[in-house]
Coordinates of C-alpha atoms in Angstrom, one line a residue:
M1 CA -5.4 -1.4 -5.8
T2 CA -5.9 -1.2 -2.1
G3 CA -3.5 0.9 0.0
V4 CA -3.7 -2.1 2.8
L5 CA -0.3 -3.5 3.0
M6 CA -0.1 -7.2 3.1
S7 CA 2.3 -10.0 3.6
D8 CA 1.8 -13.7 3.5
D9 CA 4.9 -14.5 5.8
D10 CA 4.5 -11.9 8.3
T11 CA 7.8 -10.2 7.5
I12 CA 6.4 -6.7 8.1
P13 CA 7.3 -5.9 11.6
T14 CA 4.4 -4.4 13.5
N15 CA 6.3 -1.4 14.7
S16 CA 7.7 -0.8 11.3
A17 CA 7.5 2.4 9.3
F18 CA 5.8 0.3 6.7
R19 CA 3.2 -1.0 8.7
Q20 CA 2.5 2.3 10.3
F21 CA 2.3 3.9 6.9
S22 CA -0.4 1.5 5.7
K23 CA -2.5 2.3 9.0
T24 CA -1.7 5.9 8.5
L25 CA -2.8 6.0 5.0
E26 CA -6.0 4.1 5.7
V27 CA -6.9 6.8 8.4
A28 CA -5.8 9.8 6.3
C29 CA -7.9 8.6 3.4
A30 CA -11.1 7.7 5.6
A31 CA -10.8 11.4 6.9
F32 CA -11.4 12.4 3.1
G33 CA -14.4 10.0 2.8
T34 CA -12.3 7.6 0.3
P35 CA -11.4 4.4 2.1
V36 CA -8.5 2.7 0.6
D37 CA -9.9 -0.8 1.2
D38 CA -13.0 -0.2 -0.9
P39 CA -11.9 -2.7 -3.5
T40 CA -12.1 -5.6 -0.9
R41 CA -15.8 -4.9 -0.7
W42 CA -16.8 -4.7 -4.6
K43 CA -17.7 -8.3 -4.8
E44 CA -20.2 -8.0 -2.0
W45 CA -21.6 -4.8 -3.3
F46 CA -22.3 -6.1 -6.6
E47 CA -24.0 -9.2 -5.0
S48 CA -26.0 -7.0 -2.6
R49 CA -27.3 -5.2 -5.8
G50 CA -28.6 -8.6 -7.3
F51 CA -25.5 -9.6 -9.4
T52 CA -25.0 -13.4 -9.5
G53 CA -22.0 -15.2 -10.2
V54 CA -19.6 -12.5 -9.0
T55 CA -16.0 -13.6 -9.0
Q56 CA -13.2 -11.9 -7.3
Q57 CA -9.5 -12.7 -8.2
V58 CA -6.7 -10.9 -6.3
F59 CA -3.2 -10.3 -7.7
K60 CA -0.3 -9.3 -5.6
M61 CA 1.9 -6.1 -6.5
P62 CA 5.2 -6.5 -4.5
C63 CA 6.4 -3.3 -3.0
S64 CA 10.1 -4.2 -3.6
P65 CA 11.9 -6.8 -5.9
W66 CA 11.7 -9.5 -3.2
P67 CA 9.8 -12.3 -4.9
K68 CA 11.6 -15.3 -6.5
D69 CA 9.3 -15.2 -9.5
R70 CA 11.0 -13.3 -12.3
R71 CA 8.0 -11.5 -13.5
L72 CA 6.9 -10.4 -9.7
K73 CA 10.5 -9.4 -9.1
V74 CA 10.3 -6.9 -12.2
I75 CA 7.0 -5.5 -11.0
G76 CA 8.4 -5.3 -7.3
A77 CA 11.5 -3.4 -8.6
W78 CA 9.2 -0.9 -10.4
E79 CA 6.9 -0.4 -7.6
Q80 CA 9.9 0.2 -5.3
H81 CA 11.3 2.8 -7.6
N82 CA 7.7 4.3 -7.6
L83 CA 7.4 4.6 -4.0
L84 CA 11.0 5.7 -3.3
N85 CA 10.7 8.6 -5.8
N86 CA 7.2 9.6 -5.4
L87 CA 6.2 9.4 -1.8
E88 CA 6.0 13.1 -1.1
G89 CA 3.5 13.5 -4.0
M90 CA 1.6 10.7 -2.9
V91 CA 0.9 11.6 0.7
M92 CA 2.0 15.2 1.6
R93 CA -1.3 16.9 1.1
L94 CA -3.2 13.9 2.4
F95 CA -1.3 13.6 5.6
Q96 CA -1.2 17.4 6.2
K97 CA -4.8 17.9 5.6
G98 CA -6.4 14.5 6.6
L99 CA -4.1 13.9 9.9
G100 CA -2.8 17.5 10.6
W101 CA 0.9 16.5 10.3
S102 CA 3.4 19.0 9.6
E103 CA 5.6 18.9 6.5
E104 CA 8.7 18.1 8.9
K105 CA 7.0 15.3 10.7
I106 CA 5.9 13.8 7.1
T107 CA 9.5 14.2 5.7
V108 CA 11.0 12.4 8.7
F109 CA 8.5 9.7 8.5
L110 CA 8.9 9.1 5.0
A111 CA 12.7 9.0 5.4
E112 CA 12.1 6.0 7.9
L113 CA 9.8 4.3 5.6
R114 CA 12.0 4.4 2.7
G115 CA 14.5 2.4 4.7
D116 CA 11.6 -0.2 5.1
I117 CA 11.0 -0.2 1.3
R118 CA 14.6 -1.0 0.5
N119 CA 14.7 -3.9 3.0
L120 CA 14.1 -7.1 0.8
G121 CA 13.5 -9.1 4.0
I122 CA 10.2 -7.3 4.1
H123 CA 7.9 -9.2 1.8
A124 CA 5.1 -6.7 1.3
Y125 CA 2.7 -6.3 -1.4
W126 CA -0.4 -4.3 -2.3
P127 CA -3.5 -6.5 -3.1
L128 CA -4.9 -5.5 -6.6

């Protein structure tokens, strides 16, 4: 899974906490030498090492239950639950050590982010 947030219908506002989260996550992970978008380069890496016939199939994991498709709606509900209940554990050390953010700044930012995660008008997903 990549940590680069996507939307097929441009429903993630450019100034939203969700968009900022994706960009901030990318910067923080790069500071640790672990880019969150590495999976987007795997096909190229295999081909550059001589593999042929390499295919790539990208799946979408919705960040909330916004999809009309029943299966994706359930997956989105689980991911929304995961995000809403585990954000601190996912990013606290990463943002503190990688970006120099204080615990208070992270807590306030994550509170704003939770609002975007609950917004079913934002059709965000993580590419798998």
